[in-house]
């Protein structure tokens, strides 16, 4: 079993829809959970960062972590065409190195 | 804050030449820098981790003599692809971390080896 599993999609939704992106992980030692957005031919951009179970909201984005189920989600409300990108979950154990394990990324397309 | 730059943004070179890519943290001191490679439609693949002033730690399968990493200061790391070949053509992305906190990524460097 891979350490981090993420459905690669592609996922296509109409503008205004609520988008749900998910990852599962296998190692309960993981403590840090992040979501990155990557536009084509660009470096990943940090969207959300959390280290506890529960929800964290930032504008139209909500990150959800369920450590008991080893499941993390990113919700996008009122999705916009500009949200079209690949979304990567990243999980880390912390420590001085800060190494992260990335999911494969889900490609999202929001149609106007 | 937390801006990371890379230079060049793209490079085309002939097979057999060496290419140097720079990664700079512009507004913070990066205790650790990471180098990734990303092939089309695939996720990021960690190549190596470098701490300022010490040798880089390479991931399994990554040739340290081919991909030379130098992290001479807290704001600069370089990746040199030596004797590049067409199979080295890829998107190279660096990231920087401060004291093990989250990683901030550069915009990437697209390398094409002819």
PDB file of C-alpha atoms in Angstrom:
ATOM      1  CA  UNK A   1       0.000   0.000   0.000  1.00  0.00           C
ATOM      2  CA  UNK A   2       1.345   3.399  -0.962  1.00  0.00           C
ATOM      3  CA  UNK A   3       1.872   5.885   1.813  1.00  0.00           C
ATOM      4  CA  UNK A   4      -0.395   8.472   0.241  1.00  0.00           C
ATOM      5  CA  UNK A   5      -3.197   7.699  -2.178  1.00  0.00           C
ATOM      6  CA  UNK A   6      -4.953  10.317  -4.257  1.00  0.00           C
ATOM      7  CA  UNK A   7      -7.376   9.839  -7.122  1.00  0.00           C
ATOM      8  CA  UNK A   8      -5.758  11.484 -10.158  1.00  0.00           C
ATOM      9  CA  UNK A   9      -9.079  12.328 -11.771  1.00  0.00           C
ATOM     10  CA  UNK A  10      -9.563  14.203 -14.011  1.00  0.00           C
ATOM     11  CA  UNK A  11     -12.479  15.865 -12.289  1.00  0.00           C
ATOM     12  CA  UNK A  12     -14.713  18.194 -14.260  1.00  0.00           C
ATOM     13  CA  UNK A  13     -17.371  20.353 -12.596  1.00  0.00           C
ATOM     14  CA  UNK A  14     -19.535  23.319 -13.626  1.00  0.00           C
ATOM     15  CA  UNK A  15     -18.773  26.755 -12.297  1.00  0.00           C
ATOM     16  CA  UNK A  16     -20.275  27.314  -8.869  1.00  0.00           C
ATOM     17  CA  UNK A  17     -20.159  23.646  -7.854  1.00  0.00           C
ATOM     18  CA  UNK A  18     -18.721  22.398  -4.581  1.00  0.00           C
ATOM     19  CA  UNK A  19     -15.587  20.364  -5.201  1.00  0.00           C
ATOM     20  CA  UNK A  20     -14.356  17.617  -2.907  1.00  0.00           C
ATOM     21  CA  UNK A  21     -10.787  16.373  -3.228  1.00  0.00           C
ATOM     22  CA  UNK A  22      -9.495  13.547  -1.076  1.00  0.00           C
ATOM     23  CA  UNK A  23      -6.411  11.658   0.008  1.00  0.00           C
ATOM     24  CA  UNK A  24      -5.850   8.676   2.233  1.00  0.00           C
ATOM     25  CA  UNK A  25      -2.661   7.785   4.012  1.00  0.00           C
ATOM     26  CA  UNK A  26      -1.319   4.734   5.756  1.00  0.00           C
ATOM     27  CA  UNK A  27       1.146   5.941   8.382  1.00  0.00           C
ATOM     28  CA  UNK A  28      -0.382   7.188  11.604  1.00  0.00           C
ATOM     29  CA  UNK A  29       2.888   9.007  12.369  1.00  0.00           C
ATOM     30  CA  UNK A  30       2.010  11.677   9.841  1.00  0.00           C
ATOM     31  CA  UNK A  31       1.262  14.917  11.610  1.00  0.00           C
ATOM     32  CA  UNK A  32       1.239  17.657   9.004  1.00  0.00           C
ATOM     33  CA  UNK A  33      -1.264  17.881   6.201  1.00  0.00           C
ATOM     34  CA  UNK A  34      -1.103  20.264   3.319  1.00  0.00           C
ATOM     35  CA  UNK A  35      -2.818  21.004   0.069  1.00  0.00           C
ATOM     36  CA  UNK A  36      -0.974  22.537  -2.844  1.00  0.00           C
ATOM     37  CA  UNK A  37      -2.369  23.884  -6.097  1.00  0.00           C
ATOM     38  CA  UNK A  38      -0.289  23.539  -9.233  1.00  0.00           C
ATOM     39  CA  UNK A  39      -1.133  25.307 -12.450  1.00  0.00           C
ATOM     40  CA  UNK A  40       0.246  23.860 -15.642  1.00  0.00           C
ATOM     41  CA  UNK A  41       3.985  24.431 -16.032  1.00  0.00           C
ATOM     42  CA  UNK A  42       4.232  26.170 -12.657  1.00  0.00           C
ATOM     43  CA  UNK A  43       5.552  25.223  -9.241  1.00  0.00           C
ATOM     44  CA  UNK A  44       3.073  24.122  -6.549  1.00  0.00           C
ATOM     45  CA  UNK A  45       1.492  26.844  -4.437  1.00  0.00           C
ATOM     46  CA  UNK A  46       0.599  26.195  -0.812  1.00  0.00           C
ATOM     47  CA  UNK A  47      -3.133  26.477  -0.205  1.00  0.00           C
ATOM     48  CA  UNK A  48      -3.813  25.022   3.208  1.00  0.00           C
ATOM     49  CA  UNK A  49      -1.729  23.707   6.088  1.00  0.00           C
ATOM     50  CA  UNK A  50      -3.032  21.965   9.167  1.00  0.00           C
ATOM     51  CA  UNK A  51      -1.759  19.558  11.777  1.00  0.00           C
ATOM     52  CA  UNK A  52      -4.846  18.622  13.715  1.00  0.00           C
ATOM     53  CA  UNK A  53      -8.024  16.719  13.087  1.00  0.00           C
ATOM     54  CA  UNK A  54     -11.014  18.834  12.195  1.00  0.00           C
ATOM     55  CA  UNK A  55     -11.717  21.594   9.729  1.00  0.00           C
ATOM     56  CA  UNK A  56      -9.729  24.629   8.725  1.00  0.00           C
ATOM     57  CA  UNK A  57     -11.340  27.259   6.563  1.00  0.00           C
ATOM     58  CA  UNK A  58      -9.774  29.918   4.371  1.00  0.00           C
ATOM     59  CA  UNK A  59     -12.150  31.767   2.107  1.00  0.00           C
ATOM     60  CA  UNK A  60     -13.733  29.317  -0.311  1.00  0.00           C
ATOM     61  CA  UNK A  61     -11.376  26.540   0.764  1.00  0.00           C
ATOM     62  CA  UNK A  62     -11.889  24.140   3.668  1.00  0.00           C
ATOM     63  CA  UNK A  63      -9.349  21.504   4.653  1.00  0.00           C
ATOM     64  CA  UNK A  64     -10.593  18.576   6.674  1.00  0.00           C
ATOM     65  CA  UNK A  65      -8.475  16.016   8.490  1.00  0.00           C
ATOM     66  CA  UNK A  66      -9.709  12.800  10.062  1.00  0.00           C
ATOM     67  CA  UNK A  67      -6.734  11.173  11.717  1.00  0.00           C
ATOM     68  CA  UNK A  68      -8.747   8.208  12.969  1.00  0.00           C
ATOM     69  CA  UNK A  69      -9.648   7.301   9.398  1.00  0.00           C
ATOM     70  CA  UNK A  70      -6.358   8.563   7.926  1.00  0.00           C
ATOM     71  CA  UNK A  71      -8.341  10.653   5.469  1.00  0.00           C
ATOM     72  CA  UNK A  72      -7.931  14.244   4.400  1.00  0.00           C
ATOM     73  CA  UNK A  73     -10.117  16.376   2.188  1.00  0.00           C
ATOM     74  CA  UNK A  74     -10.124  19.740   0.504  1.00  0.00           C
ATOM     75  CA  UNK A  75     -13.439  21.374  -0.286  1.00  0.00           C
ATOM     76  CA  UNK A  76     -13.789  24.242  -2.705  1.00  0.00           C
ATOM     77  CA  UNK A  77     -17.023  26.209  -2.538  1.00  0.00           C
ATOM     78  CA  UNK A  78     -18.407  28.247  -5.414  1.00  0.00           C
ATOM     79  CA  UNK A  79     -15.740  26.886  -7.723  1.00  0.00           C
ATOM     80  CA  UNK A  80     -14.402  29.195 -10.416  1.00  0.00           C
ATOM     81  CA  UNK A  81     -12.714  28.500 -13.757  1.00  0.00           C
ATOM     82  CA  UNK A  82      -9.562  29.965 -12.211  1.00  0.00           C
ATOM     83  CA  UNK A  83      -9.596  27.030  -9.774  1.00  0.00           C
ATOM     84  CA  UNK A  84      -8.796  24.721 -12.688  1.00  0.00           C
ATOM     85  CA  UNK A  85      -5.456  23.187 -11.737  1.00  0.00           C
ATOM     86  CA  UNK A  86      -3.928  20.062 -10.257  1.00  0.00           C
ATOM     87  CA  UNK A  87      -4.360  19.750  -6.507  1.00  0.00           C
ATOM     88  CA  UNK A  88      -1.730  17.863  -4.556  1.00  0.00           C
ATOM     89  CA  UNK A  89      -2.075  16.634  -1.022  1.00  0.00           C
ATOM     90  CA  UNK A  90       1.148  16.482   0.951  1.00  0.00           C
ATOM     91  CA  UNK A  91       1.722  14.824   4.272  1.00  0.00           C
ATOM     92  CA  UNK A  92       4.674  14.975   6.597  1.00  0.00           C
ATOM     93  CA  UNK A  93       5.919  13.675   9.886  1.00  0.00           C
ATOM     94  CA  UNK A  94       7.416  16.994  10.869  1.00  0.00           C
ATOM     95  CA  UNK A  95      10.863  17.226  12.377  1.00  0.00           C
ATOM     96  CA  UNK A  96      13.738  19.444  11.369  1.00  0.00           C
ATOM     97  CA  UNK A  97      13.899  18.134   7.811  1.00  0.00           C
ATOM     98  CA  UNK A  98      10.318  18.758   6.884  1.00  0.00           C
ATOM     99  CA  UNK A  99      10.183  16.001   4.260  1.00  0.00           C
ATOM    100  CA  UNK A 100       6.800  15.624   2.627  1.00  0.00           C
ATOM    101  CA  UNK A 101       5.131  12.774   0.795  1.00  0.00           C
ATOM    102  CA  UNK A 102       2.946  13.919  -2.060  1.00  0.00           C
ATOM    103  CA  UNK A 103      -0.129  12.389  -3.560  1.00  0.00           C
ATOM    104  CA  UNK A 104      -0.215  12.038  -7.336  1.00  0.00           C
ATOM    105  CA  UNK A 105      -2.477  15.050  -7.658  1.00  0.00           C
ATOM    106  CA  UNK A 106      -6.054  15.450  -8.866  1.00  0.00           C
ATOM    107  CA  UNK A 107      -6.581  17.432 -12.023  1.00  0.00           C
ATOM    108  CA  UNK A 108      -9.613  19.684 -11.660  1.00  0.00           C
ATOM    109  CA  UNK A 109     -11.390  21.475 -14.480  1.00  0.00           C
ATOM    110  CA  UNK A 110     -14.107  24.015 -13.685  1.00  0.00           C
ATOM    111  CA  UNK A 111     -16.247  24.750 -16.731  1.00  0.00           C
ATOM    112  CA  UNK A 112     -17.820  28.203 -17.116  1.00  0.00           C
TER     113      UNK A 112
ATOM    114  CA  UNK B   1       6.347  36.347   2.323  1.00  0.00           C
ATOM    115  CA  UNK B   2       7.886  32.918   1.672  1.00  0.00           C
ATOM    116  CA  UNK B   3       8.929  33.514  -1.903  1.00  0.00           C
ATOM    117  CA  UNK B   4      11.222  31.095  -3.671  1.00  0.00           C
ATOM    118  CA  UNK B   5      12.723  31.855  -7.046  1.00  0.00           C
ATOM    119  CA  UNK B   6      14.409  29.649  -9.603  1.00  0.00           C
ATOM    120  CA  UNK B   7      16.678  30.513 -12.458  1.00  0.00           C
ATOM    121  CA  UNK B   8      16.541  29.881 -15.312  1.00  0.00           C
ATOM    122  CA  UNK B   9      12.850  29.239 -15.896  1.00  0.00           C
ATOM    123  CA  UNK B  10      13.666  27.136 -18.908  1.00  0.00           C
ATOM    124  CA  UNK B  11      16.773  25.898 -20.660  1.00  0.00           C
ATOM    125  CA  UNK B  12      17.534  24.022 -23.844  1.00  0.00           C
ATOM    126  CA  UNK B  13      20.917  22.391 -24.142  1.00  0.00           C
ATOM    127  CA  UNK B  14      22.803  19.878 -26.224  1.00  0.00           C
ATOM    128  CA  UNK B  15      23.365  16.355 -25.013  1.00  0.00           C
ATOM    129  CA  UNK B  16      26.565  16.059 -23.001  1.00  0.00           C
ATOM    130  CA  UNK B  17      26.574  19.575 -21.595  1.00  0.00           C
ATOM    131  CA  UNK B  18      26.049  20.515 -17.956  1.00  0.00           C
ATOM    132  CA  UNK B  19      23.254  22.731 -16.730  1.00  0.00           C
ATOM    133  CA  UNK B  20      23.092  24.632 -13.446  1.00  0.00           C
ATOM    134  CA  UNK B  21      19.779  25.603 -11.854  1.00  0.00           C
ATOM    135  CA  UNK B  22      19.618  28.069  -8.984  1.00  0.00           C
ATOM    136  CA  UNK B  23      17.057  28.136  -6.209  1.00  0.00           C
ATOM    137  CA  UNK B  24      16.792  31.120  -3.903  1.00  0.00           C
ATOM    138  CA  UNK B  25      14.626  31.862  -0.895  1.00  0.00           C
ATOM    139  CA  UNK B  26      14.027  35.591  -1.218  1.00  0.00           C
ATOM    140  CA  UNK B  27      12.567  36.607   2.115  1.00  0.00           C
ATOM    141  CA  UNK B  28      13.475  33.895   4.576  1.00  0.00           C
ATOM    142  CA  UNK B  29      16.407  31.716   5.513  1.00  0.00           C
ATOM    143  CA  UNK B  30      15.939  28.164   4.331  1.00  0.00           C
ATOM    144  CA  UNK B  31      17.539  25.608   6.599  1.00  0.00           C
ATOM    145  CA  UNK B  32      16.526  22.869   4.187  1.00  0.00           C
ATOM    146  CA  UNK B  33      16.033  22.902   0.449  1.00  0.00           C
ATOM    147  CA  UNK B  34      14.533  20.140  -1.625  1.00  0.00           C
ATOM    148  CA  UNK B  35      14.900  19.287  -5.283  1.00  0.00           C
ATOM    149  CA  UNK B  36      12.102  17.562  -7.163  1.00  0.00           C
ATOM    150  CA  UNK B  37      11.630  16.334 -10.687  1.00  0.00           C
ATOM    151  CA  UNK B  38       8.265  16.141 -12.349  1.00  0.00           C
ATOM    152  CA  UNK B  39       7.546  14.339 -15.601  1.00  0.00           C
ATOM    153  CA  UNK B  40       4.425  15.221 -17.634  1.00  0.00           C
ATOM    154  CA  UNK B  41       1.179  14.274 -15.910  1.00  0.00           C
ATOM    155  CA  UNK B  42       3.029  12.809 -12.950  1.00  0.00           C
ATOM    156  CA  UNK B  43       3.481  13.922  -9.389  1.00  0.00           C
ATOM    157  CA  UNK B  44       6.538  15.419  -7.818  1.00  0.00           C
ATOM    158  CA  UNK B  45       9.433  13.020  -7.290  1.00  0.00           C
ATOM    159  CA  UNK B  46      11.860  14.012  -4.577  1.00  0.00           C
ATOM    160  CA  UNK B  47      15.434  13.824  -5.808  1.00  0.00           C
ATOM    161  CA  UNK B  48      17.413  15.087  -2.842  1.00  0.00           C
ATOM    162  CA  UNK B  49      17.298  17.034   0.388  1.00  0.00           C
ATOM    163  CA  UNK B  50      20.005  19.508   1.284  1.00  0.00           C
ATOM    164  CA  UNK B  51      20.819  21.353   4.458  1.00  0.00           C
ATOM    165  CA  UNK B  52      22.929  24.454   4.440  1.00  0.00           C
ATOM    166  CA  UNK B  53      26.592  23.627   4.765  1.00  0.00           C
ATOM    167  CA  UNK B  54      26.286  19.875   4.532  1.00  0.00           C
ATOM    168  CA  UNK B  55      26.127  17.238   1.826  1.00  0.00           C
ATOM    169  CA  UNK B  56      22.817  16.530   0.190  1.00  0.00           C
ATOM    170  CA  UNK B  57      20.862  13.379   0.919  1.00  0.00           C
ATOM    171  CA  UNK B  58      19.803  11.695  -2.294  1.00  0.00           C
ATOM    172  CA  UNK B  59      16.750   9.528  -2.803  1.00  0.00           C
ATOM    173  CA  UNK B  60      17.196   5.968  -3.924  1.00  0.00           C
ATOM    174  CA  UNK B  61      17.868   5.734  -7.622  1.00  0.00           C
ATOM    175  CA  UNK B  62      19.105   9.304  -8.004  1.00  0.00           C
ATOM    176  CA  UNK B  63      22.748   9.482  -9.096  1.00  0.00           C
ATOM    177  CA  UNK B  64      24.580  11.920  -6.864  1.00  0.00           C
ATOM    178  CA  UNK B  65      27.433  12.272  -9.352  1.00  0.00           C
ATOM    179  CA  UNK B  66      25.040  13.248 -12.088  1.00  0.00           C
ATOM    180  CA  UNK B  67      22.885  15.620 -10.068  1.00  0.00           C
ATOM    181  CA  UNK B  68      25.251  17.776  -8.059  1.00  0.00           C
ATOM    182  CA  UNK B  69      23.631  19.790  -5.301  1.00  0.00           C
ATOM    183  CA  UNK B  70      25.263  22.625  -3.444  1.00  0.00           C
ATOM    184  CA  UNK B  71      23.620  24.492  -0.566  1.00  0.00           C
ATOM    185  CA  UNK B  72      26.260  27.057   0.210  1.00  0.00           C
ATOM    186  CA  UNK B  73      24.091  29.556   2.055  1.00  0.00           C
ATOM    187  CA  UNK B  74      20.743  29.782   3.806  1.00  0.00           C
ATOM    188  CA  UNK B  75      19.202  31.415   0.758  1.00  0.00           C
ATOM    189  CA  UNK B  76      20.776  29.599  -2.185  1.00  0.00           C
ATOM    190  CA  UNK B  77      20.938  26.043  -3.430  1.00  0.00           C
ATOM    191  CA  UNK B  78      22.073  24.916  -6.866  1.00  0.00           C
ATOM    192  CA  UNK B  79      21.397  21.772  -8.854  1.00  0.00           C
ATOM    193  CA  UNK B  80      23.828  20.914 -11.627  1.00  0.00           C
ATOM    194  CA  UNK B  81      22.804  18.301 -14.140  1.00  0.00           C
ATOM    195  CA  UNK B  82      26.106  16.992 -15.436  1.00  0.00           C
ATOM    196  CA  UNK B  83      26.490  15.520 -18.921  1.00  0.00           C
ATOM    197  CA  UNK B  84      22.795  15.926 -19.570  1.00  0.00           C
ATOM    198  CA  UNK B  85      21.025  13.492 -21.863  1.00  0.00           C
ATOM    199  CA  UNK B  86      17.560  13.612 -23.464  1.00  0.00           C
ATOM    200  CA  UNK B  87      16.138  11.376 -20.723  1.00  0.00           C
ATOM    201  CA  UNK B  88      17.041  14.110 -18.210  1.00  0.00           C
ATOM    202  CA  UNK B  89      14.538  16.427 -19.884  1.00  0.00           C
ATOM    203  CA  UNK B  90      11.994  17.237 -17.213  1.00  0.00           C
ATOM    204  CA  UNK B  91      10.533  19.930 -14.985  1.00  0.00           C
ATOM    205  CA  UNK B  92      12.843  20.553 -12.022  1.00  0.00           C
ATOM    206  CA  UNK B  93      11.327  22.242  -8.988  1.00  0.00           C
ATOM    207  CA  UNK B  94      12.989  23.306  -5.774  1.00  0.00           C
ATOM    208  CA  UNK B  95      11.361  24.031  -2.466  1.00  0.00           C
ATOM    209  CA  UNK B  96      12.610  25.631   0.715  1.00  0.00           C
ATOM    210  CA  UNK B  97      11.724  25.020   4.312  1.00  0.00           C
ATOM    211  CA  UNK B  98      12.521  26.950   7.443  1.00  0.00           C
ATOM    212  CA  UNK B  99      13.068  24.850  10.579  1.00  0.00           C
ATOM    213  CA  UNK B 100      11.011  21.936   9.294  1.00  0.00           C
ATOM    214  CA  UNK B 101       7.929  23.999   8.615  1.00  0.00           C
ATOM    215  CA  UNK B 102       6.036  23.729   5.412  1.00  0.00           C
ATOM    216  CA  UNK B 103       7.785  23.782   2.057  1.00  0.00           C
ATOM    217  CA  UNK B 104       7.491  26.707  -0.313  1.00  0.00           C
ATOM    218  CA  UNK B 105       8.086  25.938  -3.941  1.00  0.00           C
ATOM    219  CA  UNK B 106       9.878  27.757  -6.688  1.00  0.00           C
ATOM    220  CA  UNK B 107       8.263  28.239 -10.097  1.00  0.00           C
ATOM    221  CA  UNK B 108      10.237  25.400 -11.640  1.00  0.00           C
ATOM    222  CA  UNK B 109      12.799  25.061 -14.405  1.00  0.00           C
ATOM    223  CA  UNK B 110      11.942  23.287 -17.596  1.00  0.00           C
ATOM    224  CA  UNK B 111      14.944  21.463 -19.045  1.00  0.00           C
ATOM    225  CA  UNK B 112      15.025  20.172 -22.593  1.00  0.00           C
ATOM    226  CA  UNK B 113      18.079  18.231 -23.675  1.00  0.00           C
ATOM    227  CA  UNK B 114      18.434  17.793 -27.406  1.00  0.00           C
TER     228      UNK B 114
END
